[in-house]
CSV table of C-alpha atoms in Angstrom, one decimal:
chain,number,residue,atom,x,y,z
A,1,MET,CA,79.7,33.1,-34.9
A,2,LEU,CA,78.3,32.7,-38.4
A,3,ILE,CA,75.5,34.8,-39.9
A,4,LEU,CA,73.9,33.5,-43.1
A,5,GLY,CA,73.0,36.8,-44.6
A,6,GLY,CA,72.2,38.9,-47.6
A,7,THR,CA,69.3,40.7,-46.0
A,8,ALA,CA,69.1,44.1,-44.3
A,9,GLU,CA,68.5,42.4,-41.0
A,10,ALA,CA,71.6,40.4,-41.4
A,11,ARG,CA,73.7,43.5,-42.0
A,12,GLU,CA,72.2,45.2,-39.0
A,13,LEU,CA,72.8,42.2,-36.8
A,14,ALA,CA,76.4,42.0,-37.9
A,15,GLY,CA,76.9,45.6,-37.1
A,16,GLU,CA,75.3,45.3,-33.6
A,17,LEU,CA,77.4,42.3,-32.7
A,18,VAL,CA,80.7,43.6,-34.0
A,19,ALA,CA,80.1,46.7,-31.9
A,20,ARG,CA,79.8,44.5,-28.9
A,21,GLY,CA,83.0,42.7,-29.6
A,22,VAL,CA,81.6,39.5,-31.1
A,23,ARG,CA,83.7,37.9,-33.9
A,24,VAL,CA,81.2,37.6,-36.8
A,25,VAL,CA,81.6,35.9,-40.1
A,26,SER,CA,78.8,36.8,-42.6
A,27,SER,CA,78.2,34.5,-45.4
A,28,LEU,CA,76.7,35.8,-48.7
A,29,ALA,CA,75.4,33.5,-51.4
A,30,GLY,CA,77.1,35.6,-54.2
A,31,ARG,CA,74.0,35.9,-56.4
A,32,VAL,CA,74.0,39.8,-56.4
A,33,ALA,CA,76.8,41.4,-58.4
A,34,ARG,CA,77.4,44.3,-56.0
A,35,PRO,CA,76.1,43.3,-52.5
A,36,ARG,CA,75.9,45.7,-49.6
A,37,LEU,CA,78.6,44.3,-47.3
A,38,PRO,CA,78.1,44.0,-43.5
A,39,GLU,CA,80.6,44.9,-40.8
A,40,GLY,CA,83.0,42.1,-39.7
A,41,GLU,CA,84.4,39.3,-41.8
A,42,VAL,CA,82.6,38.3,-45.0
A,43,ARG,CA,82.7,35.2,-47.1
A,44,VAL,CA,81.0,34.9,-50.5
A,45,GLY,CA,79.8,31.6,-52.1
A,46,GLY,CA,78.3,28.3,-51.1
A,47,PHE,CA,79.7,25.8,-48.6
A,48,GLY,CA,79.2,22.7,-50.7
A,49,GLY,CA,75.9,21.5,-49.3
A,50,VAL,CA,75.2,20.2,-45.8
A,51,ASP,CA,78.5,18.3,-45.5
A,52,GLY,CA,80.5,21.3,-46.5
A,53,LEU,CA,78.7,23.6,-44.0
A,54,ALA,CA,79.0,21.1,-41.2
A,55,ARG,CA,82.7,20.8,-41.9
A,56,TRP,CA,83.1,24.6,-42.0
A,57,LEU,CA,81.4,25.0,-38.7
A,58,ALA,CA,83.7,22.4,-37.1
A,59,GLU,CA,86.9,23.7,-38.6
A,60,HIS,CA,86.1,27.3,-37.5
A,61,ASP,CA,85.0,26.3,-34.0
A,62,THR,CA,81.7,28.1,-34.6
A,63,GLY,CA,79.8,28.9,-31.4
A,64,ALA,CA,76.4,29.7,-33.0
A,65,VAL,CA,74.7,30.3,-36.4
A,66,VAL,CA,72.0,32.8,-37.2
A,67,ASP,CA,70.1,32.1,-40.4
A,68,ALA,CA,69.1,35.6,-41.5
A,69,THR,CA,68.6,34.7,-45.1
A,70,HIS,CA,65.7,35.8,-47.3
A,71,PRO,CA,62.4,34.1,-46.4
A,72,PHE,CA,62.4,32.4,-49.9
A,73,ALA,CA,66.0,31.1,-49.5
A,74,GLU,CA,64.8,27.5,-49.0
A,75,ARG,CA,68.0,25.5,-49.8
A,76,ILE,CA,70.3,27.3,-47.4
A,77,GLY,CA,67.7,27.2,-44.7
A,78,ALA,CA,67.4,23.5,-45.0
A,79,ASN,CA,71.1,23.0,-45.2
A,80,ALA,CA,71.7,25.2,-42.1
A,81,ALA,CA,69.2,23.2,-40.0
A,82,GLU,CA,70.8,19.9,-40.9
A,83,ALA,CA,74.4,21.0,-40.7
A,84,THR,CA,74.1,22.7,-37.3
A,85,ARG,CA,72.3,19.5,-36.0
A,86,ARG,CA,75.2,17.4,-37.2
A,87,ALA,CA,77.8,19.8,-35.8
A,88,GLY,CA,76.0,20.3,-32.5
A,89,VAL,CA,75.9,24.1,-33.0
A,90,PRO,CA,73.0,26.2,-31.8
A,91,LEU,CA,70.9,27.7,-34.6
A,92,LEU,CA,68.6,30.7,-34.6
A,93,ARG,CA,66.3,31.8,-37.4
A,94,LEU,CA,65.9,35.6,-37.8
A,95,ALA,CA,62.8,35.9,-39.9
A,96,ARG,CA,61.1,39.3,-40.5
A,97,PRO,CA,57.3,39.1,-40.0
A,98,GLY,CA,55.4,38.5,-43.2
A,99,TRP,CA,53.1,41.1,-44.7
A,100,GLN,CA,49.4,41.2,-43.7
A,101,PRO,CA,46.6,42.7,-45.8
A,102,GLU,CA,45.0,45.9,-44.6
A,103,PRO,CA,41.6,47.4,-45.3
A,104,GLY,CA,41.5,48.3,-49.0
A,105,ASP,CA,44.0,45.7,-50.1
A,106,VAL,CA,42.9,43.4,-53.0
A,107,TRP,CA,45.3,40.5,-52.5
A,108,HIS,CA,45.4,37.1,-54.2
A,109,TRP,CA,47.5,34.6,-52.3
A,110,VAL,CA,49.3,31.9,-54.4
A,111,ASP,CA,51.7,29.1,-53.5
A,112,ASP,CA,54.4,29.7,-56.2
A,113,LEU,CA,55.2,31.7,-59.2
A,114,GLY,CA,53.5,29.2,-61.5
A,115,ASP,CA,50.2,29.9,-59.7
A,116,ALA,CA,50.9,33.6,-59.9
A,117,ALA,CA,51.3,33.4,-63.7
A,118,ALA,CA,48.1,31.4,-64.0
A,119,ARG,CA,46.2,34.2,-62.1
A,120,LEU,CA,47.4,37.1,-64.1
A,121,PRO,CA,45.3,37.0,-67.3
A,122,ALA,CA,42.1,37.5,-65.3
A,123,LEU,CA,43.6,40.4,-63.3
A,124,GLY,CA,45.2,42.7,-65.7
A,125,ARG,CA,47.3,43.1,-68.9
A,126,ARG,CA,50.1,45.4,-67.5
A,127,VAL,CA,52.0,43.7,-64.8
A,128,PHE,CA,54.6,45.0,-62.3
A,129,LEU,CA,56.7,42.0,-61.5
A,130,THR,CA,58.8,42.3,-58.3
A,131,SER,CA,59.5,38.7,-57.4
A,132,GLY,CA,63.2,38.9,-58.2
A,133,ARG,CA,65.2,37.6,-61.2
A,134,GLN,CA,64.9,33.9,-60.2
A,135,GLY,CA,61.9,32.0,-61.6
A,136,LEU,CA,60.9,34.5,-64.3
A,137,ALA,CA,60.5,31.6,-66.7
A,138,ALA,CA,57.1,31.0,-65.2
A,139,PHE,CA,55.8,34.1,-67.0
A,140,ALA,CA,57.5,33.6,-70.3
A,141,GLY,CA,54.5,32.2,-72.0
A,142,LEU,CA,52.1,35.1,-71.3
A,143,ASP,CA,52.5,36.8,-74.6
A,144,ALA,CA,49.2,38.8,-74.3
A,145,LEU,CA,50.6,40.6,-71.2
A,146,TRP,CA,53.2,43.3,-70.7
A,147,PHE,CA,55.6,43.2,-67.8
A,148,LEU,CA,57.7,45.8,-65.9
A,149,ILE,CA,60.3,43.6,-64.3
A,150,ARG,CA,62.2,45.1,-61.3
A,151,CYS,CA,65.3,43.4,-60.0
A,152,VAL,CA,68.8,44.2,-58.7
A,153,ASP,CA,70.8,42.5,-61.4
A,154,PRO,CA,69.9,41.8,-65.1
A,155,PRO,CA,67.8,38.6,-65.4
A,156,GLY,CA,68.5,35.9,-67.9
A,157,PRO,CA,66.2,34.2,-70.4
A,158,PRO,CA,63.6,33.0,-70.8
A,159,LEU,CA,61.6,36.2,-70.2
A,160,PRO,CA,58.1,37.3,-71.2
A,161,ARG,CA,58.0,38.5,-74.8
A,162,ALA,CA,56.8,42.0,-74.0
A,163,HIS,CA,58.7,43.5,-71.1
A,164,GLU,CA,60.8,46.3,-69.7
A,165,ILE,CA,63.7,45.7,-67.2
A,166,LEU,CA,64.1,48.1,-64.3
A,167,LEU,CA,67.3,47.6,-62.4
A,168,ASP,CA,66.9,49.1,-58.9
A,169,ARG,CA,67.0,48.2,-55.3
A,170,GLY,CA,65.1,49.5,-52.2
A,171,PRO,CA,64.2,51.0,-50.0
A,172,TYR,CA,61.5,52.7,-51.9
A,173,THR,CA,59.0,55.4,-51.0
A,174,VAL,CA,55.2,55.4,-51.4
A,175,ASP,CA,55.5,58.5,-53.6
A,176,SER,CA,58.0,56.9,-56.0
A,177,GLU,CA,56.1,53.6,-56.2
A,178,ARG,CA,52.8,55.4,-56.9
A,179,SER,CA,54.4,57.4,-59.7
A,180,LEU,CA,56.0,54.2,-61.1
A,181,LEU,CA,52.6,52.4,-61.1
A,182,ARG,CA,50.9,55.4,-62.8
A,183,ASP,CA,53.6,56.2,-65.3
A,184,HIS,CA,53.6,52.6,-66.6
A,185,ARG,CA,49.8,52.2,-66.4
A,186,ILE,CA,50.2,49.1,-64.2
A,187,GLU,CA,47.1,47.0,-63.6
A,188,VAL,CA,48.3,44.3,-61.3
A,189,LEU,CA,51.3,43.8,-59.0
A,190,VAL,CA,53.2,40.5,-58.4
A,191,THR,CA,55.4,40.0,-55.3
A,192,LYS,CA,56.7,37.5,-52.9
A,193,ASP,CA,55.8,37.8,-49.2
A,194,SER,CA,59.2,39.1,-48.3
A,195,GLY,CA,57.9,41.0,-45.3
A,196,GLY,CA,59.5,43.9,-43.5
A,197,THR,CA,59.5,47.6,-44.4
A,198,HIS,CA,62.3,47.7,-47.0
A,199,THR,CA,60.0,47.1,-50.1
A,200,ASP,CA,56.5,47.4,-48.7
A,201,ALA,CA,55.9,50.8,-50.2
A,202,LYS,CA,54.7,49.2,-53.4
A,203,LEU,CA,51.9,47.5,-51.4
A,204,ARG,CA,50.7,50.8,-50.0
A,205,ALA,CA,50.8,52.5,-53.4
A,206,ALA,CA,48.8,49.6,-54.9
A,207,ARG,CA,46.3,50.0,-52.1
A,208,GLU,CA,45.9,53.7,-52.8
A,209,LEU,CA,45.3,53.0,-56.5
A,210,GLY,CA,43.0,50.1,-55.9
A,211,LEU,CA,45.2,47.6,-57.8
A,212,PRO,CA,45.1,43.9,-57.3
A,213,VAL,CA,48.2,42.2,-55.8
A,214,VAL,CA,49.3,38.6,-56.3
A,215,VAL,CA,51.3,37.5,-53.3
A,216,VAL,CA,53.4,34.4,-53.2
A,217,ARG,CA,53.3,32.6,-49.9
A,218,ARG,CA,56.5,31.8,-48.1
A,219,PRO,CA,57.8,28.3,-48.4
A,220,PRO,CA,57.9,26.1,-45.3
A,221,ARG,CA,61.2,26.1,-43.3
A,222,PRO,CA,62.7,23.5,-41.0
A,223,GLU,CA,61.7,23.9,-37.4
A,224,ALA,CA,64.1,26.1,-35.5
A,225,GLU,CA,64.1,28.6,-32.7
A,226,THR,CA,62.9,31.8,-34.4
A,227,VAL,CA,62.8,35.5,-33.6
A,228,GLY,CA,61.4,38.4,-35.6
A,229,THR,CA,63.7,41.3,-34.7
A,230,VAL,CA,67.4,42.1,-34.7
A,231,GLY,CA,67.3,43.1,-31.1
A,232,GLU,CA,66.0,39.6,-30.1
A,233,ALA,CA,68.7,38.0,-32.2
A,234,VAL,CA,71.4,40.1,-30.5
A,235,GLU,CA,70.1,39.1,-27.1
A,236,TRP,CA,70.1,35.4,-28.1
A,237,VAL,CA,73.7,35.6,-29.3
A,238,LEU,CA,75.0,37.4,-26.2
A,239,ASN,CA,73.3,34.9,-23.9
A,240,ARG,CA,74.8,31.9,-25.5
């Protein structure tokens, strides 16, 4: 079976299935220089669009596909839905639940990074930007603001004029996130609704410090059978 991966859930799912004797191929997009590799077979890089993925599924006699990509990986999600339909291969979407505000949170929901950038001047001048290295051009024109930009790999231009790059990857702790916010005198946090517990410590730290958070909503995905946990995905695969 094929796992479209790159997430912690995808790695966990691959490990669970390999332990049960399932032949698994995990596909990684190749956007991270040093990805954490799952158990089982691994391929890196694109398939060549819908046609290429449909052809790969047929050539490898694939029994099922689990799309366990990041909630914001729109293109591969759409390609997977169409390619599996053409190839007649069952598709499951493994989507970690999105974040929900709790008492004390000051969240501002937006539809995309452009909307997030437009909100910032009214919320604070020192920004902790944790939306990844894609799409940073949306913030490049905000010369009056200062940005702490955290991502796994170095981002390319254009970037905000006043910024500091922090190369790091989770999971993080509330204590470390609280210290980071305080040390850099952060006034507002920007994040995508990635969901899960891998990077949610920043939200709890912001809540404790009373900081506003700009949260980018998840993009719509094609309709597909969907589960929220690795255990449910394992059961689905084993019952195919």
